[in-house]
Short mmCIF file of C-alpha atoms (C1' of nucleotides) in Angstrom, two decimals:
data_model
loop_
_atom_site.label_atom_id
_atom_site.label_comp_id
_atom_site.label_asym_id
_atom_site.label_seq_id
_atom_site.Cartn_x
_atom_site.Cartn_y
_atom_site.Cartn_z
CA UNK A 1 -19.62 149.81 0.85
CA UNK A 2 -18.82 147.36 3.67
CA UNK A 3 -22.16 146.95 6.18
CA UNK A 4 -21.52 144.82 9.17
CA UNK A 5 -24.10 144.10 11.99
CA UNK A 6 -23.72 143.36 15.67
CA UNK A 7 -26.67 141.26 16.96
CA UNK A 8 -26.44 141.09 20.73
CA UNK A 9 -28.85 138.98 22.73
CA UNK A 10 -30.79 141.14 25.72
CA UNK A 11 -30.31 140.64 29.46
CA UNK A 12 -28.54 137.45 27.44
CA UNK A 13 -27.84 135.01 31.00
CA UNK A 14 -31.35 136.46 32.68
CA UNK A 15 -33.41 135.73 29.48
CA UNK A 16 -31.87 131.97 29.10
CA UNK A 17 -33.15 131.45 32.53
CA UNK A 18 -36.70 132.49 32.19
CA UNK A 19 -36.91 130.56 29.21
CA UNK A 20 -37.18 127.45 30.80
CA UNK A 21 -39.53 128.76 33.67
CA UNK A 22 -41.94 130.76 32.47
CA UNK A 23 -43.89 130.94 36.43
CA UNK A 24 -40.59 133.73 36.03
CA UNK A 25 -41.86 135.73 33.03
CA UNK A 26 -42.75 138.88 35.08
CA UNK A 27 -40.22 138.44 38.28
CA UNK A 28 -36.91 140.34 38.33
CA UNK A 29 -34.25 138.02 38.40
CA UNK A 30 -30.38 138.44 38.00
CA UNK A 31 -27.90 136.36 37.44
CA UNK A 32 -24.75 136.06 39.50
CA UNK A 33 -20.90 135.48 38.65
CA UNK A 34 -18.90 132.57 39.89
CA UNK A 35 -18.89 131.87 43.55
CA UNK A 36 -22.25 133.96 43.99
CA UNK A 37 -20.20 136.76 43.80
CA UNK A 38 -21.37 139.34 41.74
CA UNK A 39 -24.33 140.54 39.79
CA UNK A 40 -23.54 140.13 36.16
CA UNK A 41 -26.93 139.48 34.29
CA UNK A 42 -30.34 141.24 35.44
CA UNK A 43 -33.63 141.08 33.82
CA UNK A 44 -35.66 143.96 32.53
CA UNK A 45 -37.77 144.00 35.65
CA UNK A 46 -34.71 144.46 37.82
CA UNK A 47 -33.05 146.82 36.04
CA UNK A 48 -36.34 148.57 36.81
CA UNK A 49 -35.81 148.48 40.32
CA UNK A 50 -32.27 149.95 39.63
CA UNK A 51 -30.17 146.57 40.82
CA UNK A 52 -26.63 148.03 39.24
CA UNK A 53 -24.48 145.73 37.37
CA UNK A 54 -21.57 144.53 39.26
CA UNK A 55 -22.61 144.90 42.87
CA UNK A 56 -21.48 141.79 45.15
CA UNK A 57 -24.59 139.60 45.88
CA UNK A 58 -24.54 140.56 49.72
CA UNK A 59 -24.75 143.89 49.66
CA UNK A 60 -28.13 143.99 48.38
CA UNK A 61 -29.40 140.44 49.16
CA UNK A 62 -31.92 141.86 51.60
CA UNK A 63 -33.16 144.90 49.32
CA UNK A 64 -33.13 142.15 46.60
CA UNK A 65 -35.21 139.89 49.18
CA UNK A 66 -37.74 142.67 49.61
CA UNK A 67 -38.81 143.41 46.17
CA UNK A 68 -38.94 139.57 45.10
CA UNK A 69 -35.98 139.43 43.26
CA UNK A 70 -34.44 135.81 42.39
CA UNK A 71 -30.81 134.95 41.76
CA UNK A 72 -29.34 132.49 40.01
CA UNK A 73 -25.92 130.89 39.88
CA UNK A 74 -24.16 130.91 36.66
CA UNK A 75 -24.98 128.00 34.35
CA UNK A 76 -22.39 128.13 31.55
CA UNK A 77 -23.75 124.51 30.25
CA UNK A 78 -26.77 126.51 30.14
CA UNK A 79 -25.93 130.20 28.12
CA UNK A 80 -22.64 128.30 25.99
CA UNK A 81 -25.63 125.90 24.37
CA UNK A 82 -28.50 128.51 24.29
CA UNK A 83 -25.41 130.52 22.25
CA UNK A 84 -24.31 127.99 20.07
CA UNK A 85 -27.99 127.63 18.50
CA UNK A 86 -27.98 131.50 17.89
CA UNK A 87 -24.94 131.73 16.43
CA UNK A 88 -26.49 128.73 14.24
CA UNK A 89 -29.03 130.78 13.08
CA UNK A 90 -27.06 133.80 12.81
CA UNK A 91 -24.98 131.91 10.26
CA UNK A 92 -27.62 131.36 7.80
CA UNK A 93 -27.60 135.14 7.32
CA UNK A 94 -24.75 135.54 6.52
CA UNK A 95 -21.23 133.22 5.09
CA UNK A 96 -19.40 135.74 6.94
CA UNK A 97 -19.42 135.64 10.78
CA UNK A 98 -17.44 137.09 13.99
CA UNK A 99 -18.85 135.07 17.15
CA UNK A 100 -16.91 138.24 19.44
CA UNK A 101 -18.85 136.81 22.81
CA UNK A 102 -20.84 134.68 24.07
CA UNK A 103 -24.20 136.62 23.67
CA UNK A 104 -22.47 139.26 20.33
CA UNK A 105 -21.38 138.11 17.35
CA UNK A 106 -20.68 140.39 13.76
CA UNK A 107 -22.08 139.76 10.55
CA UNK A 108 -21.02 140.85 7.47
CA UNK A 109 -24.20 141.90 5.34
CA UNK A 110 -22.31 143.60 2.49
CA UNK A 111 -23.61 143.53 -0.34
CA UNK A 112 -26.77 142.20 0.86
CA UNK A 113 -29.12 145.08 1.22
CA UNK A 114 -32.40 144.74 -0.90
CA UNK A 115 -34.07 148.27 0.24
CA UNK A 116 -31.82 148.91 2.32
CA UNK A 117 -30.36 146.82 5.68
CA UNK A 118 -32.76 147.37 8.32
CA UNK A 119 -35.42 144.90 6.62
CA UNK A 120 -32.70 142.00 7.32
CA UNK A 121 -32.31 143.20 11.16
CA UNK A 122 -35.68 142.84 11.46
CA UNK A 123 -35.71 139.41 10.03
CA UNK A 124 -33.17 138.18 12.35
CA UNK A 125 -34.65 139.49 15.48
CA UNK A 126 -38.29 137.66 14.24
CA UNK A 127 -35.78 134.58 13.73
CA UNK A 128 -34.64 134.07 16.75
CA UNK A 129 -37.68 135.11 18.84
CA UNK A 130 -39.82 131.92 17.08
CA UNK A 131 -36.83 129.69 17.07
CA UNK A 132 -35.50 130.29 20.44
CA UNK A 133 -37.74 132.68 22.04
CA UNK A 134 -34.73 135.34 23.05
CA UNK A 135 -34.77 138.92 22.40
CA UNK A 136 -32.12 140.49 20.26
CA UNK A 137 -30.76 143.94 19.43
CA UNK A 138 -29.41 144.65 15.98
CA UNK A 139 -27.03 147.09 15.06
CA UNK A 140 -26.20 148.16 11.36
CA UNK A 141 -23.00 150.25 10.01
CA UNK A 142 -20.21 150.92 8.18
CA UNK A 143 -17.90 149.93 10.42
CA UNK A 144 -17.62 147.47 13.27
CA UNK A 145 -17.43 150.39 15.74
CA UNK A 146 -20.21 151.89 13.90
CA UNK A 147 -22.36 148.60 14.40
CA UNK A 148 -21.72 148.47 17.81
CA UNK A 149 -23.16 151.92 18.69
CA UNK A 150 -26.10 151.43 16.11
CA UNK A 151 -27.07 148.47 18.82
CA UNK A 152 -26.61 150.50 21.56
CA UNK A 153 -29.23 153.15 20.01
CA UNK A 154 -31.54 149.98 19.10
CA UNK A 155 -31.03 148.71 22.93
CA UNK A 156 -31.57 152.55 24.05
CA UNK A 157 -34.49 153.53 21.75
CA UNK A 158 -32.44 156.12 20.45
CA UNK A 159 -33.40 155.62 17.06
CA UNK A 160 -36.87 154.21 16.88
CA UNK A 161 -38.53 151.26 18.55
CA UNK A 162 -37.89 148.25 16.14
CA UNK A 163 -34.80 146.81 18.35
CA UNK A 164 -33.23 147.22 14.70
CA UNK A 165 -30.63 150.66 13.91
CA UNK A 166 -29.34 151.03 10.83
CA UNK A 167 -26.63 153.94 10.65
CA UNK A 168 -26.87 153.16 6.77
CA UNK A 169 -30.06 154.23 6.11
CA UNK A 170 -29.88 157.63 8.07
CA UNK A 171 -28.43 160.70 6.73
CA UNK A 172 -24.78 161.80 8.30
CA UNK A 173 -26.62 164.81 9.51
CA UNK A 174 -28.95 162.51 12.16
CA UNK A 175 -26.52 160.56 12.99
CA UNK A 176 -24.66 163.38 14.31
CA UNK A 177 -27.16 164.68 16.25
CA UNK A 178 -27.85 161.30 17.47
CA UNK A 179 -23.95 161.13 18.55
CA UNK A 180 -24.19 164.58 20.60
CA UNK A 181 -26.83 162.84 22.55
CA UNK A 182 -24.53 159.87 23.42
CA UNK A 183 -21.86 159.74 26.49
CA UNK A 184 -18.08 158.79 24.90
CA UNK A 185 -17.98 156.16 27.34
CA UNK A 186 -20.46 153.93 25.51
CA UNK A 187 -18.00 153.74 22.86
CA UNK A 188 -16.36 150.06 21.67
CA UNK A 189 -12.97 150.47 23.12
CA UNK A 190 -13.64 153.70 25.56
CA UNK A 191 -13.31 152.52 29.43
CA UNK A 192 -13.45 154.26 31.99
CA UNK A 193 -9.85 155.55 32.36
CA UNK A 194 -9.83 156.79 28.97
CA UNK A 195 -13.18 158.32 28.99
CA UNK A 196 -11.95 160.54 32.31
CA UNK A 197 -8.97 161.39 30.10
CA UNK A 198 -11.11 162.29 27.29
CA UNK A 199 -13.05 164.63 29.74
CA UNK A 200 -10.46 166.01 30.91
CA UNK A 201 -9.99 167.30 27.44
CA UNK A 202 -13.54 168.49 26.79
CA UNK A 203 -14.70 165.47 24.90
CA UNK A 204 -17.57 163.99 26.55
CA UNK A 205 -19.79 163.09 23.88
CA UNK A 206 -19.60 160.70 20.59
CA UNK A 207 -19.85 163.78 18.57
CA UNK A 208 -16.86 165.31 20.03
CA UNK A 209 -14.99 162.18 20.00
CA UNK A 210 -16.08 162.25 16.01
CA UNK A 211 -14.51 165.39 15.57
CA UNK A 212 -11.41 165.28 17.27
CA UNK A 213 -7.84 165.16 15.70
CA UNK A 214 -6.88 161.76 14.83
CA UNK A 215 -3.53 162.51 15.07
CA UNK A 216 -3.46 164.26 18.44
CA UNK A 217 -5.51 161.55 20.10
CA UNK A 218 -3.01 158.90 18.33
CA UNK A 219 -0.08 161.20 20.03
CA UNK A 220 -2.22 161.65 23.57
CA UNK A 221 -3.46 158.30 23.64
CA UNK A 222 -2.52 155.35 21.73
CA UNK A 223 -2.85 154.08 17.68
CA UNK A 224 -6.43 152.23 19.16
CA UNK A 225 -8.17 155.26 19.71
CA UNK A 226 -7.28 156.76 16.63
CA UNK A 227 -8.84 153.82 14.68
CA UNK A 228 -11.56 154.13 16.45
CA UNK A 229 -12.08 157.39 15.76
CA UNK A 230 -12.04 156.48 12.09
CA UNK A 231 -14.01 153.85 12.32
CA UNK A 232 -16.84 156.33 14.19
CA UNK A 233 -16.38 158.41 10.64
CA UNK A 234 -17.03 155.13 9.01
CA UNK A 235 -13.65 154.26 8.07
CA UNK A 236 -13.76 150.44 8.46
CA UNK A 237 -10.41 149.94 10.50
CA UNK A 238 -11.11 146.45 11.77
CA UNK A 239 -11.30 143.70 9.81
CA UNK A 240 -14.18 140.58 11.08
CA UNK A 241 -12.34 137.87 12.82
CA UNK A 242 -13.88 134.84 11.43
CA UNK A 243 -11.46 132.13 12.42
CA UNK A 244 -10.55 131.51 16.08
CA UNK A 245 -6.96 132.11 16.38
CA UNK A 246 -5.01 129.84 18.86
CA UNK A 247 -4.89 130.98 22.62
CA UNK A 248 -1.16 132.20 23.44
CA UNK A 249 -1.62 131.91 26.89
CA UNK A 250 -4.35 130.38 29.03
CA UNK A 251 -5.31 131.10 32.58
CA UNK A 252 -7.59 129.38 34.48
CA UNK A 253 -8.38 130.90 38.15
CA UNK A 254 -11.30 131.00 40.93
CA UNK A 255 -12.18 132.34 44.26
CA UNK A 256 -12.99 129.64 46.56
CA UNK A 257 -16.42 128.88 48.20
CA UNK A 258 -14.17 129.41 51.58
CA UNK A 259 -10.90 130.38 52.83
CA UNK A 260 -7.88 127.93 52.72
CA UNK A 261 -5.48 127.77 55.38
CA UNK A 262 -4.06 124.52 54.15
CA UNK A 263 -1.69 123.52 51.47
CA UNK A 264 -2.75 120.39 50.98
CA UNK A 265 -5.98 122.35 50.00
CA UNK A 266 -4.59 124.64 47.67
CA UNK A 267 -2.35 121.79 45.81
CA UNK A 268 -5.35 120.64 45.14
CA UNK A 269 -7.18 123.54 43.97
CA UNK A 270 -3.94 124.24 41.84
CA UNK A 271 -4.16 120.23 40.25
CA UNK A 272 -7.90 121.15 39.47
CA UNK A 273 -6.60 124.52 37.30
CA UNK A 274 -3.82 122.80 35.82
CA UNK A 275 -6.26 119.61 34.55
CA UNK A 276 -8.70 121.82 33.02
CA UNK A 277 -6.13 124.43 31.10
CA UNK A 278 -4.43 121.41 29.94
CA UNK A 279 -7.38 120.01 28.52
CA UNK A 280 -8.16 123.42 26.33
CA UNK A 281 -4.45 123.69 25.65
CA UNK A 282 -4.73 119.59 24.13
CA UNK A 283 -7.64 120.72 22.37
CA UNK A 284 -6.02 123.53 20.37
CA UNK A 285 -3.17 120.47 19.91
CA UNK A 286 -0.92 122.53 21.56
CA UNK A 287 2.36 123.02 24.25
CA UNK A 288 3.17 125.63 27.09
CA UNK A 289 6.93 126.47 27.56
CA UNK A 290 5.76 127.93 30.71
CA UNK A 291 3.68 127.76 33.91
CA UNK A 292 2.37 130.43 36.73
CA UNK A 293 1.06 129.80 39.44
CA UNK A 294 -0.42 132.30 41.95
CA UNK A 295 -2.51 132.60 45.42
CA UNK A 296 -3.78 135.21 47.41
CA UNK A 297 -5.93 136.60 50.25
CA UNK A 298 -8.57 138.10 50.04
CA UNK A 299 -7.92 141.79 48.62
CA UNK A 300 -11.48 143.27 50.07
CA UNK A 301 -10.26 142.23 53.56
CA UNK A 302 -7.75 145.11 54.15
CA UNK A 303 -8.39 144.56 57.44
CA UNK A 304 -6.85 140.96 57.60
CA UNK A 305 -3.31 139.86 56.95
CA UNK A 306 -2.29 140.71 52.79
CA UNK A 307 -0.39 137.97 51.06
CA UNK A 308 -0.32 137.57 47.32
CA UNK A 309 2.79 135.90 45.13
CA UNK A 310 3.04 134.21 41.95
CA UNK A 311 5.78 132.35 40.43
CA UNK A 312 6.86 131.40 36.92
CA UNK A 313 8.84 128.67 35.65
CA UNK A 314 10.03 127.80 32.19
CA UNK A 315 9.96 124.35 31.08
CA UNK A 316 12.68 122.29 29.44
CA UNK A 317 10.15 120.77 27.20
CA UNK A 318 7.09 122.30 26.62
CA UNK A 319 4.41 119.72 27.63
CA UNK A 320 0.68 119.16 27.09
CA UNK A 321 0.52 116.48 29.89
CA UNK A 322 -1.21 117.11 33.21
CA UNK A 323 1.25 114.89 35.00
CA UNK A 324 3.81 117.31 34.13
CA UNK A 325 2.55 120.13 34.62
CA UNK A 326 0.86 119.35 37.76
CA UNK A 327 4.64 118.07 38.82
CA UNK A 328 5.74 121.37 38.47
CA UNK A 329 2.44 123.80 39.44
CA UNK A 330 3.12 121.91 42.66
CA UNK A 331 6.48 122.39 43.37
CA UNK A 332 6.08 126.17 42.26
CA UNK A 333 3.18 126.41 44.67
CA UNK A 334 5.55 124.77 47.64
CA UNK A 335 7.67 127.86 47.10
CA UNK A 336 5.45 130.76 47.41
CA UNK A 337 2.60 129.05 50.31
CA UNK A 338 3.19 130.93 53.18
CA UNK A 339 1.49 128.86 56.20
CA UNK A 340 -0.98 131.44 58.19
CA UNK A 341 -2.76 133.04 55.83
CA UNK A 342 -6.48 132.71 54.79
CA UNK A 343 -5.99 132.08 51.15
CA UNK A 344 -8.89 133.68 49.14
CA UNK A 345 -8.19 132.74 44.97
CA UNK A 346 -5.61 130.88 43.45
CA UNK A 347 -4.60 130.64 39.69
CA UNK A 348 -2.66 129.33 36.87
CA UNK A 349 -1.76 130.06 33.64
CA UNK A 350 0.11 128.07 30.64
CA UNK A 351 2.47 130.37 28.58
CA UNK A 352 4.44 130.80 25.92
CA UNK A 353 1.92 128.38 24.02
CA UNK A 354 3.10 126.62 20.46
CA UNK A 355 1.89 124.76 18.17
CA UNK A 356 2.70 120.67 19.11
CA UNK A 357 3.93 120.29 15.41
CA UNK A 358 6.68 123.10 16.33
CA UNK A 359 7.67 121.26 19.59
CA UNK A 360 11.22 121.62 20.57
CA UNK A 361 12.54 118.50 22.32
CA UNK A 362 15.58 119.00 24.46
CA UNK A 363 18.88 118.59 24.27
CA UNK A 364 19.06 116.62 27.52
CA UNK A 365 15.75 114.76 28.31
CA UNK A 366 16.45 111.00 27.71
CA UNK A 367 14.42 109.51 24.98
CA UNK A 368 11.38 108.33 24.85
CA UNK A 369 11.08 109.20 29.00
CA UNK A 370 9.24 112.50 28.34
CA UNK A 371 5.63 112.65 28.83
CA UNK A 372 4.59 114.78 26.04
CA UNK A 373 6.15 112.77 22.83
CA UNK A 374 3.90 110.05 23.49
CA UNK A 375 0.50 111.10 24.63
CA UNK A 376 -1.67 108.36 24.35
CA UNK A 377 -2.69 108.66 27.80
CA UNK A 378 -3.84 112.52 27.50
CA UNK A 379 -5.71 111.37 24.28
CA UNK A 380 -7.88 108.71 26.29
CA UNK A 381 -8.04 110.66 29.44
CA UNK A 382 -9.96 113.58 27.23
CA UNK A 383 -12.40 111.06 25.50
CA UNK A 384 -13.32 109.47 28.18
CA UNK A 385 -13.98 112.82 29.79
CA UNK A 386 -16.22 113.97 26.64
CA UNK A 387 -17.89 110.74 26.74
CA UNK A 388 -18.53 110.50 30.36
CA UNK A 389 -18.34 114.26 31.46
CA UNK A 390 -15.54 116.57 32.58
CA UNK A 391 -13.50 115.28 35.52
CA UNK A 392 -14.80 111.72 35.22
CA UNK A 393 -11.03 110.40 35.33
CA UNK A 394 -8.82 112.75 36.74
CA UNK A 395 -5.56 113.02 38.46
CA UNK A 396 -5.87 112.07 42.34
CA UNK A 397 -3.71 115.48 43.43
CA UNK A 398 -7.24 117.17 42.34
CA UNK A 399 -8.82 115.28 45.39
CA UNK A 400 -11.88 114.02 45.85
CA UNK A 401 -14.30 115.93 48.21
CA UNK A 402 -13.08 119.62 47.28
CA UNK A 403 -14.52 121.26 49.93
CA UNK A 404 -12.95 124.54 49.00
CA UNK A 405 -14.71 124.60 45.22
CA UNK A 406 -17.09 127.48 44.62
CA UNK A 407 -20.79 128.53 46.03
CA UNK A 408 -23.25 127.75 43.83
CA UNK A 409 -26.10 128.12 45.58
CA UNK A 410 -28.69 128.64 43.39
CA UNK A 411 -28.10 126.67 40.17
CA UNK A 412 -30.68 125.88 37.85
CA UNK A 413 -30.96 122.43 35.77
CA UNK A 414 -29.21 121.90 32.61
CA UNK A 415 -31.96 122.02 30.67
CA UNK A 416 -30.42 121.43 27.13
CA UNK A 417 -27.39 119.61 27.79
CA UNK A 418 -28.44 116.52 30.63
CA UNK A 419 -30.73 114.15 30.77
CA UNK A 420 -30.93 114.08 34.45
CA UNK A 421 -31.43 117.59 34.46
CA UNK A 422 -34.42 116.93 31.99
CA UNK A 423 -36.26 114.59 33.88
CA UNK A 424 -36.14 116.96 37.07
CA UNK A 425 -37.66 119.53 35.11
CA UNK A 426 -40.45 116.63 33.92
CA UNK A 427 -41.61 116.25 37.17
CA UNK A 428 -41.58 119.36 38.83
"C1'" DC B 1 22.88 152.06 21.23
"C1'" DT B 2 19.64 148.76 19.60
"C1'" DA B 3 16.83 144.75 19.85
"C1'" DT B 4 14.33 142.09 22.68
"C1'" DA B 5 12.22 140.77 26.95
"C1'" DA B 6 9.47 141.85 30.73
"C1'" DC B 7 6.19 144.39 32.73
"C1'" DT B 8 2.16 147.69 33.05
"C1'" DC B 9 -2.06 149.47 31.60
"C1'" DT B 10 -6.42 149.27 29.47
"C1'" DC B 11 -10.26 147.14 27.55
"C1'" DA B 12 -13.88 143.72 26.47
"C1'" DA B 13 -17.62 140.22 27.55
"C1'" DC C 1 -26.36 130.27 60.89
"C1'" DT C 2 -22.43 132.90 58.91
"C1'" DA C 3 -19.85 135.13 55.64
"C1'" DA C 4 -19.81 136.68 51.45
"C1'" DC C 5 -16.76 141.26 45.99
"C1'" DG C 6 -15.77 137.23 38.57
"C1'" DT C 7 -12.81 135.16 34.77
"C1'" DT C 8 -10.11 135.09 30.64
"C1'" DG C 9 -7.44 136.96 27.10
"C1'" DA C 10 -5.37 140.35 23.99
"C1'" DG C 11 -2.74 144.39 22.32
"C1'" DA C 12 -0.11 148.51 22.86
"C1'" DG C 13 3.09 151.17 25.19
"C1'" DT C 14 6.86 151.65 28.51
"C1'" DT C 15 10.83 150.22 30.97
"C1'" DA C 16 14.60 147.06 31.85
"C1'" DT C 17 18.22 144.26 30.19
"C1'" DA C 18 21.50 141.93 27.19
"C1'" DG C 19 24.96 142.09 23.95
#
DNA sequence: CTATAACTCTCAA
DNA sequence: CTAACGTTGAGAGTTATAG
């Protein structure tokens, strides 16, 4: 019998940032997304005072003001290295591990239960409270699907108090009645949109969900749902994905920290996507056939002028080299900038992604001419950005002051990952 | 008419 | 002081187009 866990870190973003300032243990914090947008992390305390996830930063900076609350800025150096040492100690559970986010990952414990699964749960949650002092959920079933709604009963209480549910070790009966007591919306792979569908039809529980027709709902909705219907009977449908398979496309966008009128600006706000995709694209030792760009205003201003166009263009040779790339994310951008307009997020993406060792040189590039079959210079530009930090030698159409980069107002130090950030924290 | 390409929708963290 | 609302990626299904 297959038995996979989902062990997802709580308040995951909030709790890395208490760790390292423990004057914060009782505050309510939360933890915003890029640009100060948006709340995306919040602590136990402000959950408490019912901050809702998602809610744009200014519409409740005052309220948040009132009771105390503190904010953060996202610190990805900060949660992608607290993550990476729980994933290491995740993996000495078990051979067999999904990392499916940056605060989730699967295990596979088959085979592994000595009285049963929920004793190992509990080990991994003592685990990584001494080792790293963050709190984590585990969920136990048959099936991924299964797993992920036995954590949402550990994170919910639903099921006892241990932080540990084990849909193993309960009859079929209970866990029914547990489902009836569960909306269908907190379902792996039930949004919104298909949730209102699924009322619509009467189903508004797990239970019902659980008992519907798999083939009607395959008809009515798609061949997804019906796996995860079967998975909810503890079919296992979905195999873990232990291996990272290469991107096929990657996108890299942002708002900015203001609006851009300029061009100039946005060339080199476009440079600055292009450099960084091209980097992840070199690491996967890969090319892009392709390239998007796109800009736009800013969609919550109905009020001022609307513009929004992106443009694609397909590549002779598909190229791995930021000069090239940039070349042409340029030129692309010169066609759809429209002067007048207070530009609000711009974006690119690389497509139609291979594998370098299946490159396809063309018929017509001269020899030996085209960036791409000799990339000695990408090689050394990356190494000397690992060595000396990302964007340490860069293009100059990225510019230098980049005053249209993201608000980060409220960033804490990187307190695993830089020295400098170390010694700040010394002498405070 | 069929096979493929292009686009849309939905979901997840 | 003011203005201020995320990012990235995949898969499935539908529609358009080419031959």
């Amino acid at each position: 019998m297959a038995a996979f866990a989902l062990v997802d870190c709580n308040n995951f973003y909030a709790s890395c940032e208490k760790l390292f300032n423990p004057k914060l243990k009782n505050t309510p914090i939360v933890v915003l997304s890029n640009n100060d947008g948006c709340v995306v992390a919040r602590s136990a305390e402000a959950k408490a005072l019912g901050i809702p996830m998602g809610v744009p930063w200014f519409k409740i900076q005052q309220e948040a003001k009132r009771h105390g609350i503190v904010a953060f800025s996202s610190n990805y150096a900060l949660y992608a290295d607290m993550s990476n040492r729980v994933v290491e100690i995740l993996s000495s559970f078990s051979p067999n591990i999904e990392v499916y986010s940056i605060d989730e990952s699967f295990l596979d414990l088959s085979g592994f239960e000595r009285s049963g699964y929920h004793a190992y749960g509990i080990d991994i949650r003592q685990r990584v409270a001494d080792w790293l002092g963050l709190a984590v959920c585990v969920g136990i079933g048959p099936s991924k699907t299964l797993a992920k709604l036995a954590n949402h009963c550990a994170k919910k209480k639903l099921a006892g108090e241990t932080g540990v549910c084990d849909f193993t070790s309960i009859s079929p009966a209970e866990r029914l009645a547990l489902f009836e007591r569960i909306e269908v919306g907190e379902v792996w792979g039930v949004g919104r949109k298909i949730a209102a569908r699924l009322a619509s039809m009467g189903i508004t529980t797990v239970r019902q969900l659980h008992d519907a027709d798999a083939e009607t709902l395959r008809c009515r909705f798609s061949v997804v749902l019906e796996r995860t219907v079967r998975e909810l009977r503890g079919v296992s449908c979905l195999d873990l994905v232990e291996v990272i398979p290469d991107k096929q496309q990657i996108m890299s966008s942002r708002s900015f920290g203001t609006l851009i009128y300029e061009r100039a600006e946005l060339e080199e706000a476009v440079a600055s996507y292009i450099a960084r995709a091209a980097e992840k694209l070199r690491a996967q030792d890969a090319l892009a056939g392709a390239l998007q760009v796109y800009i736009r205003t800013n969609i919550f201003k109905p009020e001022v002028p609307q513009y929004q166009r992106a443009m694609t263009i397909p590549l002779t040779e598909a190229s791995a080299d930021t000069r090239v790339l940039t070349q042409w994310g340029v030129r692309l951008l010169r066609r759809i900038y429209r002067p007048g307009y207070g530009y609000h997020k711009a974006g690119i993406t690389l497509m139609e992604i291979v594998p370098r060792t299946n490159q396809q040189f063309s018929l017509f590039a001269p020899t030996g001419q085209v960036s791409g079959r000799n990339d000695t210079l990408m090689t050394t530009l990356d190494s000397i950005n690992r060595k000396y930090g990302r964007g340490a030698l860069r293009l100059a159409a990225e510019g230098v002051t980049k005053s249209w980069q993201m608000r980060r107002e409220n960033l804490s130090p990187r307190y695993t990952t830089e020295w400098e950030s170390i010694a700040r924290v010394w002498a405070r």
